[in-house]
Short mmCIF file of C-alpha atoms in Angstrom, two decimals:
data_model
loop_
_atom_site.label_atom_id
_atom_site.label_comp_id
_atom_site.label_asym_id
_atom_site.label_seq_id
_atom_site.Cartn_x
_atom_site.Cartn_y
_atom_site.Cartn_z
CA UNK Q 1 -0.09 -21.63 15.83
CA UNK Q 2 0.88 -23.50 12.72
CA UNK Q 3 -0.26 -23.50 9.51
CA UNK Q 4 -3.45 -24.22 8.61
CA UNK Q 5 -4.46 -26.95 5.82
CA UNK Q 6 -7.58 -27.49 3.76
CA UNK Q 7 -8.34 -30.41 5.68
CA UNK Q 8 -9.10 -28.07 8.94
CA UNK Q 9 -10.34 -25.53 7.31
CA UNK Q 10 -12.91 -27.55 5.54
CA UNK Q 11 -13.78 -29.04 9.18
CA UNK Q 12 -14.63 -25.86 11.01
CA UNK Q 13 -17.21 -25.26 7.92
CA UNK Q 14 -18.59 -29.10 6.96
CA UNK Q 15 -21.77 -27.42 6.65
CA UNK Q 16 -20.71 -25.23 3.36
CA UNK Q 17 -19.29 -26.31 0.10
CA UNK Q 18 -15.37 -27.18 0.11
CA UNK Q 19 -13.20 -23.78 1.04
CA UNK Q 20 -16.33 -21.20 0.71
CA UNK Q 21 -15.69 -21.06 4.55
CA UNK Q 22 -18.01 -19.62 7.58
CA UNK Q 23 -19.43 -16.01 7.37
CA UNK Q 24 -20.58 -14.04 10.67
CA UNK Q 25 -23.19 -12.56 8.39
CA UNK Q 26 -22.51 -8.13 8.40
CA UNK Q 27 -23.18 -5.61 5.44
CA UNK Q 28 -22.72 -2.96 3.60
CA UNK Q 29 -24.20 -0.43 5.42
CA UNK Q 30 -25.49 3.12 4.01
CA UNK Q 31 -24.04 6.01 4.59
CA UNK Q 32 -24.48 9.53 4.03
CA UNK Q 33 -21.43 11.70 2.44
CA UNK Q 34 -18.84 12.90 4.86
CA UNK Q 35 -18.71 16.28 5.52
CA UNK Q 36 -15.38 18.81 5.61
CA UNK Q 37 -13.61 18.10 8.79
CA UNK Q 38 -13.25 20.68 11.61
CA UNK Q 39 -10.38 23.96 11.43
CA UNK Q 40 -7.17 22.29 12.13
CA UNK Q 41 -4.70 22.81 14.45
CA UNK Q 42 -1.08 21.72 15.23
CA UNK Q 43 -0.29 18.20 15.90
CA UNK Q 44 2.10 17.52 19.40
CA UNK Q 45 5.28 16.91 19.06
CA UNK Q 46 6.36 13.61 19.96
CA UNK Q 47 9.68 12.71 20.80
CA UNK Q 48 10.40 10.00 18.46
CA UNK Q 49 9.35 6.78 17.50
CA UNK Q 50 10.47 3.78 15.40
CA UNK Q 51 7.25 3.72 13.77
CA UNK Q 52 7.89 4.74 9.73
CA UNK Q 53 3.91 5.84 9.70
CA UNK Q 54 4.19 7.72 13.15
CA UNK Q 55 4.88 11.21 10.97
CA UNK Q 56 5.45 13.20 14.55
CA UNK Q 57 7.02 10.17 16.46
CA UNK Q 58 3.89 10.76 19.11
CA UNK Q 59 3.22 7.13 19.13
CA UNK Q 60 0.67 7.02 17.01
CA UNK Q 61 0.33 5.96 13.74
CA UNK Q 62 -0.89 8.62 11.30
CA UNK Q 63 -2.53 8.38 7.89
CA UNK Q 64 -0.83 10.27 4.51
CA UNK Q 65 -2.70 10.75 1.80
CA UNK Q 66 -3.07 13.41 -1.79
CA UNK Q 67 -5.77 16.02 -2.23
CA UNK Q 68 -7.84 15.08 -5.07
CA UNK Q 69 -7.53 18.27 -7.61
CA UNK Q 70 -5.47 19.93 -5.65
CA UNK Q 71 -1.85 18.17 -6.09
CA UNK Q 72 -0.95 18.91 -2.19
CA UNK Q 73 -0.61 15.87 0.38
CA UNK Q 74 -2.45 15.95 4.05
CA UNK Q 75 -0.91 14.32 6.94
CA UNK Q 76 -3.84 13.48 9.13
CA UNK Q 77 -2.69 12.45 12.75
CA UNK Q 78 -3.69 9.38 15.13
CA UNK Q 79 -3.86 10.07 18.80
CA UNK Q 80 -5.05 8.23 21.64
CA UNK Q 81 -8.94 8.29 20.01
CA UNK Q 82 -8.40 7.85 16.62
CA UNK Q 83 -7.56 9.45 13.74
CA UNK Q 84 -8.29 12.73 14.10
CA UNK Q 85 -9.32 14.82 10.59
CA UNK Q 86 -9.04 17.94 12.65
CA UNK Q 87 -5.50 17.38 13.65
CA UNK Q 88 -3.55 18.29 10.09
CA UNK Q 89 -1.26 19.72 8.26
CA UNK Q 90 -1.52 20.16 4.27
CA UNK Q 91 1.89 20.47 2.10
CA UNK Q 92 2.35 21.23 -1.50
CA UNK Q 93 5.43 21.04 -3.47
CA UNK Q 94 7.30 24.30 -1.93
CA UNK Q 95 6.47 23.49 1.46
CA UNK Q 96 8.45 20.00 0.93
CA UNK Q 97 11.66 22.00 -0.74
CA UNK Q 98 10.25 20.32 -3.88
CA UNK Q 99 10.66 22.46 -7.52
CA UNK Q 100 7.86 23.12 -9.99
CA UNK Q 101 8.04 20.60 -12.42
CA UNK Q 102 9.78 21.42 -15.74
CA UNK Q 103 7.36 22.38 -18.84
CA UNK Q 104 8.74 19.03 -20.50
CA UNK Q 105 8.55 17.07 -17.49
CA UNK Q 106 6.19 13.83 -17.80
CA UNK Q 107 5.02 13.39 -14.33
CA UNK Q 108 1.94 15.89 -12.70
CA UNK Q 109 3.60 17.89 -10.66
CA UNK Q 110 1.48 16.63 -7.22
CA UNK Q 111 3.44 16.90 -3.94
CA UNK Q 112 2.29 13.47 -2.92
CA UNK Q 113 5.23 11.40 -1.76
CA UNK Q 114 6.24 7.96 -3.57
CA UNK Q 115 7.01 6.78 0.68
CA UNK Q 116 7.81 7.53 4.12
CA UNK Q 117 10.62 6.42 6.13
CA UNK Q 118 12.65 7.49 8.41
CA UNK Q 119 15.95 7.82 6.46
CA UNK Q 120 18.29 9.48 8.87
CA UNK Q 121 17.21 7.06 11.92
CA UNK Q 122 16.66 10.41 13.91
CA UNK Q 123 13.52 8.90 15.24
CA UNK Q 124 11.74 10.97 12.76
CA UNK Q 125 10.22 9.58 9.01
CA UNK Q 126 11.36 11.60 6.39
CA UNK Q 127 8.82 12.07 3.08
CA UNK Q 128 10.66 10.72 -0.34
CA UNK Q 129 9.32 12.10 -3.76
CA UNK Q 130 10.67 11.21 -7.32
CA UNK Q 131 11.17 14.15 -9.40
CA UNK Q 132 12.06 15.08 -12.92
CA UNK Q 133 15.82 16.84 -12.59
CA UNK Q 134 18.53 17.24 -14.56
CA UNK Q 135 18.51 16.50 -18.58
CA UNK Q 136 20.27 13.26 -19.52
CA UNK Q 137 21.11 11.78 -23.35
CA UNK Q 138 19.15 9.08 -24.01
CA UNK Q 139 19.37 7.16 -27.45
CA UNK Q 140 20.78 10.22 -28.79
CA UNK Q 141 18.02 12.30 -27.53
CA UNK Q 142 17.30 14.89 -24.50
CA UNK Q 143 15.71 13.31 -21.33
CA UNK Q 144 15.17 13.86 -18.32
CA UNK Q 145 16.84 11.98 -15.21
CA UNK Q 146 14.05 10.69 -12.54
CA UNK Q 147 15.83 10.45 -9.01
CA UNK Q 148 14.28 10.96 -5.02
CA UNK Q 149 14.52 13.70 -3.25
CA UNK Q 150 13.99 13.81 0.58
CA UNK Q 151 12.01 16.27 3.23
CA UNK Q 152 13.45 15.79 6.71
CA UNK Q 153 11.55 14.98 8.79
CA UNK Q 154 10.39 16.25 12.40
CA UNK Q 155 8.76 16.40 15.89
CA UNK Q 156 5.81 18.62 14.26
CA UNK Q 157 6.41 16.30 10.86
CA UNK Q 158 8.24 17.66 8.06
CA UNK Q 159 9.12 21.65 8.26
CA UNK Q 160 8.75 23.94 5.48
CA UNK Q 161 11.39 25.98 4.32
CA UNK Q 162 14.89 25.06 2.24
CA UNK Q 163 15.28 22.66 -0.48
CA UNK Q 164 14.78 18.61 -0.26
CA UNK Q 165 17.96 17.10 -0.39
CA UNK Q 166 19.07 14.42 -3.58
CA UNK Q 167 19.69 10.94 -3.13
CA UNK Q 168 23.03 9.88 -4.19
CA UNK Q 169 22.67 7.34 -6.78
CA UNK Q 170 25.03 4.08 -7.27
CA UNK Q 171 27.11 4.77 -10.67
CA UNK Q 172 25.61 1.65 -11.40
CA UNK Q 173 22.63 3.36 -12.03
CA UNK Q 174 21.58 4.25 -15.48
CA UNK Q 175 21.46 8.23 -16.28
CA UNK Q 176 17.73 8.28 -16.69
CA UNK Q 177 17.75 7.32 -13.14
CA UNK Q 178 15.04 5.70 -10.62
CA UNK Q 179 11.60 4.66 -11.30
CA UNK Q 180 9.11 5.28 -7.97
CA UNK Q 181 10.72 4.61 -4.77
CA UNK Q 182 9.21 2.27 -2.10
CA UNK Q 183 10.52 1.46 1.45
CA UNK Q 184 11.72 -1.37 3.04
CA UNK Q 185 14.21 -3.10 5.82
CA UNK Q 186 15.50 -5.78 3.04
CA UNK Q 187 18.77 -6.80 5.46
CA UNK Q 188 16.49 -6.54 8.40
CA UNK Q 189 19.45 -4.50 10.27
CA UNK Q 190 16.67 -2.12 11.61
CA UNK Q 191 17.53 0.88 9.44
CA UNK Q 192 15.05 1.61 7.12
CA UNK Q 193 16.29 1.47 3.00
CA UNK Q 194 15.00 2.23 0.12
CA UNK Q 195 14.59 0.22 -3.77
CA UNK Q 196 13.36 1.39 -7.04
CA UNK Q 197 13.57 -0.59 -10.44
CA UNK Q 198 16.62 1.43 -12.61
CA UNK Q 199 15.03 3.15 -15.36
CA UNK Q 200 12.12 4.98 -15.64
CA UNK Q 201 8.62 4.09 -14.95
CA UNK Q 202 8.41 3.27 -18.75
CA UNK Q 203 11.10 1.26 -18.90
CA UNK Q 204 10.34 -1.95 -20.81
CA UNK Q 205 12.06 -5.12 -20.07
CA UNK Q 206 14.37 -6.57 -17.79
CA UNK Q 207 16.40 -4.42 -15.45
CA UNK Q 208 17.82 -4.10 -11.56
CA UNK Q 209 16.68 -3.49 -8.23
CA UNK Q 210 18.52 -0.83 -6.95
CA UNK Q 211 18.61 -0.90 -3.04
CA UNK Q 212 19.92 1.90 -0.81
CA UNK Q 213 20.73 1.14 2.55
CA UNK Q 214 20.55 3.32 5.42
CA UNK Q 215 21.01 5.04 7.45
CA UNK Q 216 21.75 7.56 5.52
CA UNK Q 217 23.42 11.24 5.80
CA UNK Q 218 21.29 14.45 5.51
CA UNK Q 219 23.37 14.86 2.29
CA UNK Q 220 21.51 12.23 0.78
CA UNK Q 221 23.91 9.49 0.94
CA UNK Q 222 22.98 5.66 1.82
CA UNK Q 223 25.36 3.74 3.66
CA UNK Q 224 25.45 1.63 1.25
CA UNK Q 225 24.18 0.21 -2.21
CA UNK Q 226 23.15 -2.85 -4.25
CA UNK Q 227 22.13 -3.03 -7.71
CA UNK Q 228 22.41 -7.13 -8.09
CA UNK Q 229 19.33 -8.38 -8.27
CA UNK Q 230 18.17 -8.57 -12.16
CA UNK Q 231 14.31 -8.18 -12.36
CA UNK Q 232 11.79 -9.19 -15.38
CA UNK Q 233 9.23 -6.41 -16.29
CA UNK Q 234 6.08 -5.68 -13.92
CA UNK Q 235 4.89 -4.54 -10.49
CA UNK Q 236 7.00 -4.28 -7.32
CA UNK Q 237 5.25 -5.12 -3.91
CA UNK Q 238 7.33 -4.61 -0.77
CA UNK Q 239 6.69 -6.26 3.02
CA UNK Q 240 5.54 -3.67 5.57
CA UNK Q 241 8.07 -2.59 8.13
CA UNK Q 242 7.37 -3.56 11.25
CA UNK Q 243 5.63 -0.52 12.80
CA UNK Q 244 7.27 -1.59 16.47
CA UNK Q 245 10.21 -1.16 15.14
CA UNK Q 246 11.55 -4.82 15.79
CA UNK Q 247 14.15 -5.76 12.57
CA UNK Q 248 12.27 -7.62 10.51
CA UNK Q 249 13.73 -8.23 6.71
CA UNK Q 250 11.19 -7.07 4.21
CA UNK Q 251 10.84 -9.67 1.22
CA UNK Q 252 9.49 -8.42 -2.17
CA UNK Q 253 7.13 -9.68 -4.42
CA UNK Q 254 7.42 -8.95 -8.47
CA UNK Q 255 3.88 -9.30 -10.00
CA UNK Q 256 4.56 -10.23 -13.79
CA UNK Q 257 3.12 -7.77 -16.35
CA UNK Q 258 0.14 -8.51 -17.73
CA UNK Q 259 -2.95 -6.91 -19.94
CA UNK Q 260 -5.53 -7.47 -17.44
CA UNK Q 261 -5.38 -11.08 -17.37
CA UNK Q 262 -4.53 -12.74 -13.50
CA UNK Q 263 -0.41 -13.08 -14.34
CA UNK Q 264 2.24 -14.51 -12.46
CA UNK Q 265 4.13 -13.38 -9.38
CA UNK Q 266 7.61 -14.30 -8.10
CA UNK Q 267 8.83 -13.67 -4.42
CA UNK Q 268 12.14 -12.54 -3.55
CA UNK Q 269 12.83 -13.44 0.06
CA UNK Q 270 15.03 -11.36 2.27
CA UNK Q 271 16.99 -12.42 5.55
CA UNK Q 272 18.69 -10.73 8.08
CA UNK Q 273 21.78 -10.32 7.36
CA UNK Q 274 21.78 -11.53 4.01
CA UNK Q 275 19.21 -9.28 2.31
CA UNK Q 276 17.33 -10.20 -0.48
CA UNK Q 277 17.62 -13.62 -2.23
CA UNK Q 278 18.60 -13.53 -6.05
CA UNK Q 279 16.71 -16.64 -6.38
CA UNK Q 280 13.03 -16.16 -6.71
CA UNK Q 281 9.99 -18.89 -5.73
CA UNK Q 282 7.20 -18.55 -7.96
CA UNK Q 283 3.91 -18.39 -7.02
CA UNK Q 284 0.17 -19.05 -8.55
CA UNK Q 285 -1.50 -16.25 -10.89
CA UNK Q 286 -3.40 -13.58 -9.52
CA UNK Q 287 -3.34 -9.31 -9.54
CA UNK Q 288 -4.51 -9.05 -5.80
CA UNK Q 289 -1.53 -9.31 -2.92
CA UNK Q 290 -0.72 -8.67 0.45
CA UNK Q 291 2.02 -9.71 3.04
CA UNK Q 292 1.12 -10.30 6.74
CA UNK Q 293 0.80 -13.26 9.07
CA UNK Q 294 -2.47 -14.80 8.60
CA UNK Q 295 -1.45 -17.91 10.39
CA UNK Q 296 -0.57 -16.26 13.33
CA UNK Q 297 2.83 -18.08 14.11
CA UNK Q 298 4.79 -14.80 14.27
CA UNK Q 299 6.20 -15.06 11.05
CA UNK Q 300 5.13 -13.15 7.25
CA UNK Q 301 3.31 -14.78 4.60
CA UNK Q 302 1.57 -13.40 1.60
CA UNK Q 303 -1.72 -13.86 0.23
CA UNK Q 304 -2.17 -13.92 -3.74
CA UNK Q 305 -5.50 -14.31 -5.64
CA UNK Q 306 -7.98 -13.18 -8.21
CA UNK Q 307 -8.84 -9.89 -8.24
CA UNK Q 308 -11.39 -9.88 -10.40
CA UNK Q 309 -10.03 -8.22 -13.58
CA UNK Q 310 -10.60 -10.20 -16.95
CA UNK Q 311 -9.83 -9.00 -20.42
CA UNK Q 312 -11.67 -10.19 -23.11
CA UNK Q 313 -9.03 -11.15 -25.71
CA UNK Q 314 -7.97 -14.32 -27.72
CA UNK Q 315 -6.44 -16.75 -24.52
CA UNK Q 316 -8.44 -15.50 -21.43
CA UNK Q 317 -10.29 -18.68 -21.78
CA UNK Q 318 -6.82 -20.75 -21.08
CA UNK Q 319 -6.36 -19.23 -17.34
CA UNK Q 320 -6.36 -22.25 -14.94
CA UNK Q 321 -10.06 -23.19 -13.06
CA UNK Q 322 -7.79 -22.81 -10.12
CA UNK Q 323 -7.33 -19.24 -10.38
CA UNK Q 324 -10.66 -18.03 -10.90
CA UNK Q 325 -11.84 -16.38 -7.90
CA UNK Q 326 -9.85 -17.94 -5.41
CA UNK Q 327 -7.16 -16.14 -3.06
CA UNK Q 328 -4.24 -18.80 -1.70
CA UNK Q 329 -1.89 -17.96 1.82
CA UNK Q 330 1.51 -18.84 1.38
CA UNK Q 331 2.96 -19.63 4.89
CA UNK Q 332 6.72 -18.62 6.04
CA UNK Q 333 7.00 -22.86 6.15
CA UNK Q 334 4.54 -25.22 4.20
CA UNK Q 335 2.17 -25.51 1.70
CA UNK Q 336 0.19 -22.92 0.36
CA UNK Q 337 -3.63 -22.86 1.61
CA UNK Q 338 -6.55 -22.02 -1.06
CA UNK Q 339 -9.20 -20.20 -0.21
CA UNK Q 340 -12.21 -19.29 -2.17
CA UNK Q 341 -13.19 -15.64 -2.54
CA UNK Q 342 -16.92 -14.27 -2.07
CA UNK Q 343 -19.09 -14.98 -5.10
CA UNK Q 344 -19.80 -11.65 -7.94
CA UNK Q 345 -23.73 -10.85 -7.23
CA UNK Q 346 -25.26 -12.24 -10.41
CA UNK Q 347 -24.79 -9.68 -13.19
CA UNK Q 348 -22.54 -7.65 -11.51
CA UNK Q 349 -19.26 -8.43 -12.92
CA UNK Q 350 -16.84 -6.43 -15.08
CA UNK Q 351 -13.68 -6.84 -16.68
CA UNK Q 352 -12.33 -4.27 -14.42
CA UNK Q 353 -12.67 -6.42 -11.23
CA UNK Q 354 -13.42 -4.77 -7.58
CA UNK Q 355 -10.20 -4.48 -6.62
CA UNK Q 356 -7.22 -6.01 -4.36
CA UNK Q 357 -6.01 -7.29 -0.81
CA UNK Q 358 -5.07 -5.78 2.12
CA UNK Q 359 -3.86 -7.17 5.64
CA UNK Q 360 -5.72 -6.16 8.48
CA UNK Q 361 -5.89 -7.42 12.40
CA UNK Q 362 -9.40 -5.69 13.44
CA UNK Q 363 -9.42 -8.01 16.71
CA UNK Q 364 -5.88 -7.81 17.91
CA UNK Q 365 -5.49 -11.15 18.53
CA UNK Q 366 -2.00 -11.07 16.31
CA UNK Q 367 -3.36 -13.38 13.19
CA UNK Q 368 -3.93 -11.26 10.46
CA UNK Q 369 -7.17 -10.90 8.00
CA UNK Q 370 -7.04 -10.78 4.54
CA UNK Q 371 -9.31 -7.57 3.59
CA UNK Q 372 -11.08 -8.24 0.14
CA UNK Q 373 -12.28 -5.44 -1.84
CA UNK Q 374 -15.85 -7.44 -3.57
CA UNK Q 375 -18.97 -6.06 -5.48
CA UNK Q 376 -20.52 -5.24 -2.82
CA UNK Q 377 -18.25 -3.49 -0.60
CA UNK Q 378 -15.30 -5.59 1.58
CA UNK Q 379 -15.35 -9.41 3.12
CA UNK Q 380 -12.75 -9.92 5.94
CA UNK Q 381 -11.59 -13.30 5.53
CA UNK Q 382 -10.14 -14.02 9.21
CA UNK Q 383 -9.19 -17.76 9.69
CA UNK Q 384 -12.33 -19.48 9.07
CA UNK Q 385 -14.72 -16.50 9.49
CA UNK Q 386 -15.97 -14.38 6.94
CA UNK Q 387 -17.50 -10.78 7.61
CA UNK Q 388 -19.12 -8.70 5.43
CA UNK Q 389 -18.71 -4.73 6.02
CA UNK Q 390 -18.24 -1.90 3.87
CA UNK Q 391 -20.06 1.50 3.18
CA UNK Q 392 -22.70 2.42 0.65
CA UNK Q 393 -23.00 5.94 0.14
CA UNK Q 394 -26.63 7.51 -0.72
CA UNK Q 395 -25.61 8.91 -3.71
CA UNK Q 396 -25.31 8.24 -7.93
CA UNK Q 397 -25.79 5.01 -9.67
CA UNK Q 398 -26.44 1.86 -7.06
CA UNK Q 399 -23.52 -0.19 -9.00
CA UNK Q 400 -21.07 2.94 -7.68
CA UNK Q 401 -22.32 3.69 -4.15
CA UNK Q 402 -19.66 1.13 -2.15
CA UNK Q 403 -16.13 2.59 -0.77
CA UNK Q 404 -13.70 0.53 -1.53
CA UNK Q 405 -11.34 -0.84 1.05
CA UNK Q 406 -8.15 0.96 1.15
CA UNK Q 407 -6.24 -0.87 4.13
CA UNK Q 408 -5.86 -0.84 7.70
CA UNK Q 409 -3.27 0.48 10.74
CA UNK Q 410 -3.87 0.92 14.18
CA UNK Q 411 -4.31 4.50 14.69
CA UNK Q 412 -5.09 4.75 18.71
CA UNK Q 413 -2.26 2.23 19.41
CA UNK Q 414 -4.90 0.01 21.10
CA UNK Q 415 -3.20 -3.30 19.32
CA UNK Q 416 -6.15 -3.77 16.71
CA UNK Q 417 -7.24 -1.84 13.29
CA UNK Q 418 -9.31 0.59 12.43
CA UNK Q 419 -10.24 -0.35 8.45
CA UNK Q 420 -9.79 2.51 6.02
CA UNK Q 421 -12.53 2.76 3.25
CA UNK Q 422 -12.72 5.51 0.46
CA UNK Q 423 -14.99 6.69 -2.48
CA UNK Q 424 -15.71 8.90 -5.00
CA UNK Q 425 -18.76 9.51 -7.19
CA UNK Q 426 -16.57 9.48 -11.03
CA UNK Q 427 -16.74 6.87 -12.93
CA UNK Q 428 -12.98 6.44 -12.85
CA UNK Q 429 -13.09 5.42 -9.30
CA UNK Q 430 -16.08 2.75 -9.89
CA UNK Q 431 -13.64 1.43 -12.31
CA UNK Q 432 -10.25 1.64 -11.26
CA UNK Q 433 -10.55 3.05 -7.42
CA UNK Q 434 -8.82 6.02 -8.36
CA UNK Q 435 -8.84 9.68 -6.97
CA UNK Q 436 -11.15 8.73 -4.01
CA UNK Q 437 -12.85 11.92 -2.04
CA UNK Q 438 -14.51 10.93 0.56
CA UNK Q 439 -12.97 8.18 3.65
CA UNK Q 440 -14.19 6.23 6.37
CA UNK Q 441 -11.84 4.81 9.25
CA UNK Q 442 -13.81 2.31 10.71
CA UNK Q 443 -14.31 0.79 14.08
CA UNK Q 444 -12.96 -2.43 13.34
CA UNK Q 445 -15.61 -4.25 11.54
CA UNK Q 446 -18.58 -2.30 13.21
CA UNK Q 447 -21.42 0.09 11.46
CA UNK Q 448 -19.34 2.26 13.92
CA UNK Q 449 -16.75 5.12 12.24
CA UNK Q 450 -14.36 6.36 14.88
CA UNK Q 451 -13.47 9.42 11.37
CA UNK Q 452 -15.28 10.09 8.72
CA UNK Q 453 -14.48 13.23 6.25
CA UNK Q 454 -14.11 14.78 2.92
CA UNK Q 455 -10.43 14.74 1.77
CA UNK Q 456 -11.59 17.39 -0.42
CA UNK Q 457 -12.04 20.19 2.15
CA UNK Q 458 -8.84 18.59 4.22
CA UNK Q 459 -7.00 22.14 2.69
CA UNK Q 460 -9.70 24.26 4.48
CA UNK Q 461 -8.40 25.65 7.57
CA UNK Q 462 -5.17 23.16 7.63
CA UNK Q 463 -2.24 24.41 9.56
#
């Protein structure tokens, strides 16, 4: 299918005013709290899988995710029904190989992994956590290095016991280290890699992209390394593997730093064979992303727009009309296409915003959705449809009763998405989304949960 335009968008909706586009009409619908899912048991053991979310290589994709206030991880496992709560297994920072944190370490200590991926190619993903280690100099004072560590992993996910093994570093590499580690395929050879910005996560300024290539050795070493790529200070955003495992090179998006204002974002493309490009394309303002093919021509785009979040200092007024809650799709080929995003309920606005963009196929018919976290819960904006869904729990203030949207995967391996919605009754969450206790895994864009449970109690009974 190629790509659409604003001319045939605007004639599937003539009716409406210019890109508001059509809606199939769906709510929020209320919800009461999800309880503590049921005693656990052992996942099967699968044989492998090319999958880097299949934790068990079982064929199904399976869900990771911290315990609020507890600083372990769960890995909750898909099967041929769903994600199933009851199928578990809980792991804090010993049962990964991980060490306590240091007294003068800066980071919290939680077991929760910066990624998964399947390091080693054994079929397998392996978890990957960034840890304060050894003490470095640092403008003539005492640091401390931040590098990744890896847990193997397994057919019953990863196994408890022993240490986690170091990543060897390029000497490229500055001695403080490697900020937070995401995953990717960036020379779309099929083995899965992994890039961090040099530095710390504190780091101000410019600085590189280092990429390690795998596959790499269960001593910790990537086949290879890159450190070329110079980047300007703010947010990294990586493409999604492709959970078939077909090589696919995963491009990279830098979102410019900003103060809450919508800010700029530049996209690094990557090729097979050829990796990432050192020349970027720059693309319109906005804080909300996602890659995935909304088209539905077989090939990645990514969607950037307005996620809501203003400040309210000297120069907000000088952001472009453009930007202002609008989301635009820019296609593998072509123009980008705007699209306007559903309208704040009068008086419900905040500086904070409701939140940011996921990609999400809930029909299976192989054109992804953008999934838009609004006001009043989540709008799936799906071609020229527009369907309103989302949770509202009975519970606390009404402006913090919706779950957020959190994204999407396919955890029955039926070939469409289950959504993934959260919440949490704090006011932190209402304003930032963070530290969510409670999640729902839709079915597709139903009333219908196929899970529903307190990540709270996931510890309870866990294997």
């Amino acid at each position: 299918m190629k790509s659409r335009t604003v001319i045939t968008f605007l004639a599937a909706c003539a009716v409406l005013a210019p890109l508001t586009g059509c809606s199939d009409g769906g709510t929020a619908h209320e919800v009461p709290l999800p309880g503590a899912p049921e005693a656990s048991h052992a996942p099967a053991h699968g044989k492998g899988s090319k999958d880097p979310d299949d934790i068990n290589g079982d064929g199904y994709r399976d869900l990771v995710m911290p315990i609020p206030e507890d600083g372990r991880v769960a890995v909750l496992y898909g099967s041929a029904k769903g994600l199933d709560p009851s199928t578990r297994r809980v792991y804090g920072r010993s049962e990964l190989g991980l060490a306590d944190p240091p007294d003068d370490a800066a980071g919290s200590g939680s077991a929760a992994p910066d990624t998964v991926a399947d390091l080693d190619g054994d079929g397998f993903p392996d978890f990957v956590t960034t840890v304060e280690d050894k003490h470095v100099e640092n403008q003539a004072e005492e640091d401390r290095r931040t590098a990744p560590y890896v847990t193997w992993g397994g057919p019953g996910g990863p196994e408890a016991g022993g240490e986690a093994t170091p990543v060897r570093l390029p000497k490229s590499v500055s001695s403080l280290g490697l900020g937070s580690v995401m995953r990717g395929d960036f020379d779309g050879d099929g083995h899965h890699d992994l890039a961090a910005r040099t530095g710390t996560e504190l780091s101000l300024g410019d600085a590189s992209l280092a990429v390690l290539y795998g596959p790499f050795t269960r001593s910790g070493v990537p086949a290879r390394t890159g450190t070329d790529l110079s980047l300007s200070e703010g947010e990294l955003v990586v493409d999604d593997i492709d959970p078939s495992g077909k090589p696919r090179a995963t491009s990279v998006l830098l979102h410019e730093a900003n103060d809450g204002e919508q800010s700029g974002n530049l996209l690094y493309p990557a090729r097979r064979g050829t990796g990432l490009s050192a020349v970027s394309k720059q693309l319109r303002e906005g804080n909300a992303h996602a890659f995935g093919d909304f088209d539905g021509d077989g090939k990645r785009d990514v969607a950037v727009g307005d996620d809501g979040s203003r400040n309210d200092e000297p120069g907000y007024e000088t952001e472009p009309h453009e930007v202002d809650g609008s989301l635009a799709v820019y296609p593998h080929r072509g123009a980008p296409v705007t699209h306007r995003l559903p309208a704040a309920p009068e008086g419900a606005a905040t500086d904070y915003g409701p939140g940011g963009f996921a990609a999400a196929d809930p029909d299976g018919d192989g054109r992804d959705g953008v999934l838009v976290a609004t006001y009043e819960g989540a709008t799936l904006m799906d071609g020229d449809r527009r369907i309103a869904l989302g949770r509202n729990v009975k519970k606390g203030p009404a402006s913090q009763r919706r779950a957020r949207p959190a994204g999407a995967a396919d955890f029955d391996d039926d070939g469409k998405d289950e959504l993934i919605l959260n919440w949490a009754s704090d006011g932190v969450f209402g304003l930032y989304g963070e530290d969510p206790t409670h999640w729902w895994i839709t079915d597709g864009t139903t009333s219908r949960d196929k899970a529903s449970f307190a990540a709270t109690e996931l510890a309870r009974g866990a294997s």
